[in-house]
Short mmCIF file of C-alpha atoms in Angstrom, two decimals:
data_model
loop_
_atom_site.label_atom_id
_atom_site.label_comp_id
_atom_site.label_asym_id
_atom_site.label_seq_id
_atom_site.Cartn_x
_atom_site.Cartn_y
_atom_site.Cartn_z
CA MET A 1 -25.26 6.47 -17.27
CA LYS A 2 -26.66 6.62 -20.95
CA VAL A 3 -24.85 4.49 -23.42
CA SER A 4 -25.43 5.36 -27.18
CA ILE A 5 -26.49 2.17 -29.22
CA LYS A 6 -24.62 3.92 -32.42
CA LYS A 7 -21.18 4.33 -30.08
CA ILE A 8 -21.78 0.64 -29.03
CA VAL A 9 -21.98 -0.35 -32.40
CA TYR A 10 -19.11 1.63 -33.89
CA SER A 11 -16.40 0.25 -31.46
CA HIS A 12 -16.83 -3.23 -33.02
CA VAL A 13 -15.51 -3.57 -36.68
CA THR A 14 -17.73 -6.51 -37.17
CA LEU A 15 -20.88 -4.75 -36.44
CA ILE A 16 -19.70 -1.95 -38.46
CA TRP A 17 -19.28 -4.23 -41.45
CA LEU A 18 -22.81 -5.65 -40.90
CA LEU A 19 -24.39 -2.52 -40.60
CA GLU A 20 -22.65 -1.11 -43.49
CA MET A 21 -23.31 -3.89 -45.85
CA CYS A 22 -27.21 -3.98 -44.72
CA ARG A 23 -27.13 0.03 -45.52
CA ARG A 24 -25.79 -0.71 -49.08
CA LEU A 25 -27.86 -3.68 -49.72
CA VAL A 26 -30.98 -1.92 -49.65
CA ASN A 27 -29.98 0.03 -52.57
CA PRO A 28 -31.21 -2.31 -55.58
CA GLN A 29 -28.67 -0.37 -57.80
CA VAL A 30 -25.72 -1.10 -55.79
CA ARG A 31 -26.83 -5.17 -55.42
CA GLN A 32 -26.96 -4.99 -59.33
CA THR A 33 -23.44 -3.24 -59.69
CA TRP A 34 -22.11 -5.47 -57.24
CA GLY A 35 -23.38 -8.70 -58.95
CA ALA A 36 -22.11 -7.66 -61.94
CA LYS A 37 -18.28 -6.88 -61.01
CA PHE A 38 -18.40 -10.20 -59.02
CA LYS A 39 -19.32 -12.16 -62.02
CA ARG A 40 -16.66 -10.21 -64.10
CA THR A 41 -14.16 -10.76 -61.69
CA ALA A 42 -15.06 -14.87 -61.94
CA SER A 43 -14.73 -14.37 -65.59
CA GLU A 44 -11.50 -12.62 -65.48
CA LYS A 45 -10.06 -15.20 -62.78
CA ASN A 46 -11.46 -18.09 -64.89
CA THR A 47 -13.12 -19.51 -61.93
CA MET A 48 -16.50 -20.07 -60.37
CA LEU A 49 -18.94 -17.23 -59.18
CA ILE A 50 -19.11 -18.98 -56.02
CA ARG A 51 -15.52 -19.09 -55.44
CA ILE A 52 -15.17 -15.69 -55.60
CA TYR A 53 -18.11 -14.95 -53.15
CA GLU A 54 -16.11 -17.14 -50.95
CA ASP A 55 -12.89 -15.49 -51.16
CA PHE A 56 -14.67 -12.10 -50.41
CA ILE A 57 -16.31 -13.51 -47.10
CA LYS A 58 -12.70 -14.65 -45.90
CA THR A 59 -11.01 -11.60 -46.96
CA ALA A 60 -14.21 -9.15 -45.39
CA ILE A 61 -13.43 -11.56 -42.16
CA TRP A 62 -9.71 -10.98 -42.18
CA SER A 63 -9.87 -7.33 -43.11
CA ALA A 64 -13.52 -5.94 -42.84
CA CYS A 65 -13.42 -4.87 -46.69
CA LEU A 66 -16.86 -4.11 -48.47
CA PRO A 67 -17.26 -5.37 -51.85
CA ASP A 68 -16.47 -2.38 -53.41
CA GLU A 69 -13.41 -2.14 -52.01
CA TYR A 70 -12.64 -6.00 -52.49
CA LEU A 71 -13.62 -5.49 -56.22
CA SER A 72 -11.88 -2.02 -56.98
CA LEU A 73 -8.54 -3.21 -55.14
CA ARG A 74 -8.80 -6.54 -56.78
CA LEU A 75 -8.35 -8.29 -53.81
CA TYR A 76 -9.06 -11.76 -54.63
CA GLY A 77 -6.53 -14.43 -53.63
CA VAL A 78 -4.62 -11.83 -51.62
CA ALA A 79 -2.45 -13.69 -48.82
CA ARG A 80 -3.90 -13.28 -45.22
CA GLU A 81 -0.62 -11.40 -43.96
CA GLU A 82 -0.88 -8.96 -46.91
CA ILE A 83 -4.35 -7.68 -45.67
CA ALA A 84 -4.11 -8.09 -42.11
CA ASP A 85 -3.76 -4.38 -41.13
CA PHE A 86 -5.68 -3.22 -44.35
CA TYR A 87 -6.76 0.23 -43.60
CA SER A 88 -10.42 -0.60 -44.97
CA TYR A 89 -13.57 1.88 -44.46
CA CYS A 90 -14.85 -0.07 -41.56
CA ARG A 91 -11.91 -0.03 -39.75
CA MET A 92 -11.48 3.88 -40.48
CA LEU A 93 -15.25 3.96 -38.94
CA LYS A 94 -14.14 2.56 -35.86
CA TYR A 95 -11.39 5.60 -34.98
CA LEU A 96 -13.45 8.25 -36.86
CA SER A 97 -14.97 9.17 -33.63
CA SER A 98 -11.72 9.50 -31.64
CA LEU A 99 -10.33 11.51 -34.08
CA LYS A 100 -13.21 14.09 -34.67
CA THR A 101 -16.30 15.23 -33.45
CA ALA A 102 -19.77 14.96 -34.81
CA GLU A 103 -19.79 18.55 -35.20
CA SER A 104 -16.72 18.82 -37.14
CA MET A 105 -17.48 16.12 -39.52
CA ARG A 106 -20.68 17.92 -40.00
CA ILE A 107 -18.78 21.02 -41.33
CA PHE A 108 -16.47 18.66 -43.36
CA ASN A 109 -19.37 16.89 -45.07
CA ASP A 110 -21.02 20.47 -45.96
CA LYS A 111 -19.19 22.21 -48.53
CA ALA A 112 -20.55 25.71 -47.79
CA GLU A 113 -19.97 25.24 -44.14
CA PHE A 114 -16.40 24.01 -45.08
CA CYS A 115 -15.96 27.14 -46.98
CA GLN A 116 -17.42 29.59 -44.79
CA ARG A 117 -15.11 28.13 -41.87
CA PHE A 118 -11.92 27.95 -43.72
CA SER A 119 -12.56 30.89 -45.97
CA SER A 120 -9.12 32.56 -45.59
CA TYR A 121 -7.55 29.48 -47.21
CA LEU A 122 -9.63 29.50 -50.33
CA GLY A 123 -7.84 32.05 -52.83
CA ARG A 124 -11.41 32.36 -54.54
CA GLU A 125 -14.72 33.57 -54.35
CA VAL A 126 -17.72 31.05 -53.54
CA LEU A 127 -21.55 31.49 -53.51
CA LEU A 128 -24.17 29.28 -51.87
CA TRP A 129 -26.98 29.14 -53.92
CA ASP A 130 -30.14 27.69 -52.30
CA GLU A 131 -33.56 28.40 -52.39
CA GLN A 132 -32.83 31.66 -50.28
CA THR A 133 -30.60 33.20 -52.67
CA SER A 134 -31.91 35.52 -55.06
CA LEU A 135 -31.02 35.20 -58.94
CA ASP A 136 -29.80 39.03 -58.65
CA THR A 137 -27.29 37.93 -56.54
CA VAL A 138 -26.56 34.68 -58.44
CA LYS A 139 -26.20 37.00 -61.78
CA SER A 140 -23.97 39.00 -59.89
CA PHE A 141 -21.40 36.41 -58.71
CA LEU A 142 -21.63 35.11 -62.72
CA SER A 143 -20.92 38.78 -64.14
CA GLY A 144 -17.56 38.86 -65.57
CA ARG A 145 -16.46 35.18 -65.25
CA GLU A 146 -16.55 33.06 -68.35
CA ARG A 147 -17.08 29.77 -65.97
CA VAL A 148 -17.73 28.54 -62.56
CA ILE A 149 -17.72 25.47 -60.99
CA ALA A 150 -21.08 24.14 -59.55
CA LYS A 151 -20.94 21.66 -56.65
CA PRO A 152 -23.62 19.95 -54.76
CA ARG A 153 -23.63 20.77 -51.34
CA GLN A 154 -23.20 17.51 -50.07
CA ALA A 155 -21.49 15.20 -52.24
CA SER A 156 -18.17 13.16 -52.65
CA GLY A 157 -16.00 11.69 -55.19
CA GLY A 158 -16.72 14.47 -57.61
CA THR A 159 -20.49 13.19 -57.87
CA GLY A 160 -22.64 15.81 -59.47
CA ILE A 161 -20.13 18.58 -60.40
CA PHE A 162 -20.42 20.45 -63.39
CA LEU A 163 -19.04 23.42 -65.28
CA ILE A 164 -21.26 26.57 -65.85
CA ASP A 165 -20.39 28.58 -69.08
CA THR A 166 -21.71 31.66 -68.26
CA GLN A 167 -22.03 32.53 -72.06
CA MET A 168 -24.35 29.72 -72.72
CA ILE A 169 -26.95 30.52 -69.74
CA SER A 170 -29.94 32.63 -71.02
CA ASP A 171 -32.40 31.69 -68.09
CA LEU A 172 -31.14 30.70 -64.60
CA SER A 173 -34.00 28.71 -64.13
CA GLU A 174 -32.62 26.18 -66.21
CA ILE A 175 -30.34 25.14 -62.99
CA GLN A 176 -32.92 25.99 -60.46
CA ALA A 177 -33.86 22.19 -60.59
CA GLU A 178 -30.14 21.25 -59.66
CA VAL A 179 -30.31 23.43 -56.86
CA VAL A 180 -33.52 21.94 -55.21
CA LYS A 181 -32.51 18.51 -56.06
CA HIS A 182 -29.33 18.81 -54.02
CA GLY A 183 -30.60 21.27 -51.31
CA GLY A 184 -28.20 24.02 -52.58
CA ILE A 185 -25.25 24.18 -54.91
CA LEU A 186 -21.72 25.84 -54.10
CA LEU A 187 -20.70 27.96 -57.15
CA GLU A 188 -16.86 28.52 -57.12
CA GLU A 189 -14.73 30.45 -59.16
CA CYS A 190 -12.55 28.41 -61.06
CA LEU A 191 -8.74 28.27 -59.94
CA VAL A 192 -6.03 27.62 -62.26
CA ASN A 193 -2.86 25.32 -61.95
CA HIS A 194 0.59 26.57 -61.60
CA GLN A 195 2.13 26.98 -65.10
CA ASN A 196 3.92 23.66 -64.51
CA LEU A 197 1.22 21.51 -63.50
CA LYS A 198 -1.16 22.51 -66.46
CA GLN A 199 0.41 19.44 -68.37
CA PHE A 200 -1.01 16.85 -65.98
CA SER A 201 -4.60 17.57 -66.81
CA LYS A 202 -6.52 18.26 -70.14
CA GLU A 203 -9.60 20.10 -68.52
CA ALA A 204 -9.80 19.29 -64.79
CA LEU A 205 -7.92 20.98 -61.92
CA SER A 206 -5.11 19.04 -60.77
CA THR A 207 -5.13 18.72 -56.96
CA VAL A 208 -2.73 17.55 -53.87
CA ARG A 209 -4.35 14.95 -51.54
CA ILE A 210 -2.66 15.34 -48.50
CA ILE A 211 -3.38 13.72 -45.34
CA THR A 212 -2.60 15.21 -41.79
CA LEU A 213 -2.80 13.70 -38.26
CA LYS A 214 -2.61 16.11 -35.65
CA HIS A 215 -0.21 15.38 -32.53
CA PRO A 216 -0.31 17.51 -29.53
CA GLU A 217 2.94 19.09 -30.56
CA TYR A 218 2.97 18.59 -34.44
CA VAL A 219 1.22 17.88 -37.44
CA GLN A 220 2.10 14.52 -39.06
CA VAL A 221 1.84 14.45 -42.48
CA LEU A 222 0.65 10.56 -43.33
CA GLY A 223 1.33 10.79 -46.91
CA ALA A 224 0.34 12.62 -50.08
CA PHE A 225 -0.07 12.19 -53.79
CA LEU A 226 -1.06 14.10 -56.79
CA ARG A 227 -4.19 13.69 -58.43
CA PHE A 228 -5.14 14.52 -62.12
CA ASN A 229 -6.85 13.47 -65.12
CA PRO A 230 -5.40 13.49 -68.65
CA GLY A 231 -8.79 12.73 -70.02
CA PRO A 232 -11.92 14.96 -71.01
CA GLY A 233 -13.18 14.69 -67.60
CA ILE A 234 -13.71 17.77 -65.14
CA THR A 235 -12.55 16.46 -62.10
CA ASP A 236 -9.61 14.70 -60.79
CA ASN A 237 -11.37 12.37 -58.59
CA LEU A 238 -10.07 8.35 -58.83
CA SER A 239 -13.74 7.54 -59.11
CA GLY A 240 -14.43 9.65 -62.04
CA GLY A 241 -11.05 8.39 -64.30
CA GLY A 242 -8.39 10.48 -62.73
CA CYS A 243 -5.04 9.22 -61.83
CA ALA A 244 -2.41 9.56 -58.97
CA SER A 245 1.12 9.68 -58.55
CA PRO A 246 2.42 9.32 -54.91
CA ILE A 247 4.63 12.28 -53.51
CA ASP A 248 7.66 12.20 -51.26
CA PRO A 249 6.46 14.36 -48.37
CA ALA A 250 9.64 15.73 -47.59
CA SER A 251 10.78 16.74 -50.80
CA GLY A 252 7.82 17.47 -52.82
CA LYS A 253 8.78 15.03 -55.63
CA ILE A 254 6.90 12.41 -57.36
CA TYR A 255 8.56 9.21 -56.34
CA ARG A 256 6.57 6.36 -58.36
CA GLY A 257 5.11 6.56 -61.65
CA ILE A 258 1.21 6.92 -62.10
CA VAL A 259 -0.13 4.37 -59.66
CA ASP A 260 -3.36 2.52 -59.88
CA VAL A 261 -5.35 1.18 -56.40
CA THR A 262 -4.12 -2.20 -56.92
CA LYS A 263 -0.64 -0.62 -55.92
CA ASP A 264 0.68 -1.73 -59.62
CA THR A 265 2.91 1.09 -61.36
CA ILE A 266 1.24 1.56 -64.58
CA GLY A 267 3.96 3.68 -66.14
CA THR A 268 6.46 6.06 -65.30
CA ARG A 269 5.30 8.52 -68.27
CA HIS A 270 2.02 10.62 -68.45
CA PRO A 271 -0.07 9.54 -71.50
CA THR A 272 1.22 12.56 -73.27
CA GLY A 273 4.67 11.37 -72.94
CA PHE A 274 6.86 13.37 -70.46
CA GLU A 275 8.22 11.22 -67.33
CA VAL A 276 6.59 11.90 -64.00
CA ILE A 277 8.92 10.44 -61.47
CA GLY A 278 11.09 13.14 -60.18
CA TYR A 279 8.58 15.63 -60.80
CA GLN A 280 9.09 18.50 -58.25
CA LEU A 281 5.58 20.21 -57.04
CA PRO A 282 5.81 23.68 -56.94
CA TYR A 283 5.41 25.85 -53.77
CA TRP A 284 5.81 22.43 -52.01
CA PRO A 285 7.07 24.25 -48.36
CA GLU A 286 4.01 26.24 -48.93
CA THR A 287 1.75 24.04 -49.54
CA LEU A 288 2.82 21.69 -46.42
CA ARG A 289 2.53 24.75 -44.18
CA LEU A 290 -0.92 25.55 -45.58
CA VAL A 291 -2.42 22.22 -44.57
CA GLU A 292 -0.35 22.21 -41.36
CA GLN A 293 -2.16 25.76 -40.65
CA ALA A 294 -5.40 24.27 -41.30
CA ALA A 295 -5.24 21.13 -39.38
CA GLN A 296 -5.07 23.65 -36.21
CA GLU A 297 -8.09 25.44 -37.11
CA LEU A 298 -10.47 23.04 -35.48
CA ALA A 299 -9.23 22.01 -31.94
CA ASP A 300 -11.12 18.67 -32.06
CA VAL A 301 -10.31 17.54 -35.38
CA ARG A 302 -6.98 15.05 -35.26
CA PHE A 303 -7.18 13.39 -38.77
CA THR A 304 -8.09 15.31 -42.33
CA PRO A 305 -7.33 14.36 -45.88
CA TRP A 306 -7.09 17.76 -47.49
CA ASP A 307 -7.29 18.66 -51.10
CA VAL A 308 -5.20 21.64 -52.52
CA ALA A 309 -4.60 23.25 -55.63
CA ILE A 310 -1.44 24.66 -56.32
CA THR A 311 -1.66 27.55 -58.93
CA ASP A 312 1.09 30.49 -59.91
CA LYS A 313 0.15 32.43 -56.64
CA GLY A 314 0.39 29.60 -54.36
CA PRO A 315 -1.27 26.92 -52.77
CA TYR A 316 -5.21 26.69 -51.84
CA LEU A 317 -7.50 24.59 -50.16
CA ILE A 318 -10.23 23.11 -52.24
CA GLU A 319 -12.04 20.90 -49.37
CA GLY A 320 -10.93 18.86 -46.29
CA ASN A 321 -12.69 15.42 -45.98
CA ASN A 322 -13.59 13.20 -43.31
CA GLU A 323 -12.01 10.25 -44.30
CA CYS A 324 -9.71 8.66 -47.34
CA GLY A 325 -11.03 5.68 -47.80
CA SER A 326 -8.42 2.46 -48.46
CA ARG A 327 -7.15 3.74 -51.78
CA PHE A 328 -5.00 5.96 -50.08
CA GLN A 329 -2.98 3.21 -48.41
CA ARG A 330 -2.68 1.38 -51.87
CA ILE A 331 -1.32 4.22 -53.56
CA VAL A 332 1.61 5.75 -51.22
CA ASP A 333 2.36 2.07 -50.02
CA ARG A 334 1.96 3.00 -46.38
CA ASN A 335 0.19 1.06 -43.60
CA CYS A 336 -1.73 4.68 -42.01
CA TYR A 337 -4.01 2.25 -40.22
CA GLU A 338 -1.16 1.68 -37.52
CA ASP A 339 -0.46 5.20 -37.46
CA ILE A 340 -4.26 5.73 -36.62
CA LYS A 341 -4.62 3.08 -33.95
CA THR A 342 -1.35 4.35 -32.19
CA ALA A 343 -2.33 7.96 -32.01
CA CYS A 344 -6.00 6.58 -30.79
CA ARG A 345 -4.37 4.82 -27.99
CA GLY A 346 -2.32 7.71 -26.89
#
């Protein structure tokens, strides 16, 4: 019987952690970034750098967290019992193969593949622009549209997304370099938020992140939160300056204020002044129905973090993701790690 080395490695959290650490440390930019952030943390905590490194190793042994999780979530000095069931990226990888197949993960990793598979849920026109796409086809897609969103075919965290102002483009070959660089980009018609949601973001499209876990008889919503960007950024990703407010899945109302990834409520009012607690998301029953139906599309997919845009016409899928990292658990204050472990045992 053939045994996959990768499967053996990814069945042990410690081996996963070692593999992910090695994979990241070979990148000199990552090493430099981590080093600078560790030094900054030592300065903020007014302690020796070696103490921060010691605390990280201890925390990693307990929770299998990576340096970026330890630093961004400010886990220095956090008690062991508080992170014993921490939903770290490495712990998530251990169970991911039980929640979806390699083929389905490929679909979620490729924005063009995802849009093709879930085309009836999008509510917008999209076009894959790659080396085989004629410029006439691209011109036809851009015609009649003031702006379109351009996304790298395979990217995450809002990386590489940019707006194309069609009135400013005189030569499409100017963008051709990005097409080659990313192995193709996805052009998308711009959706517009519901009139009641427009107040949350200045330029970006605000979206709802909803995490579903599919059981044999039903689809469970593990949690949800609204993502928005009150600044000039064109994406609402948390890594790009976006904010988050957790939503009660039962009612569709924001039940805590604007939350950062350390679980601290940093305010109940939006930077422009309005109160966010108690805000009712429009089309909430329809939004839940949308992700529940989408969760049934692929039989071999049980766990999916969905990004949904709510417009005046209703909710539409932006994308589905393979994982949501540790930030989700900290924002909604729910131990979804236990839910996933229980589901995989069943």
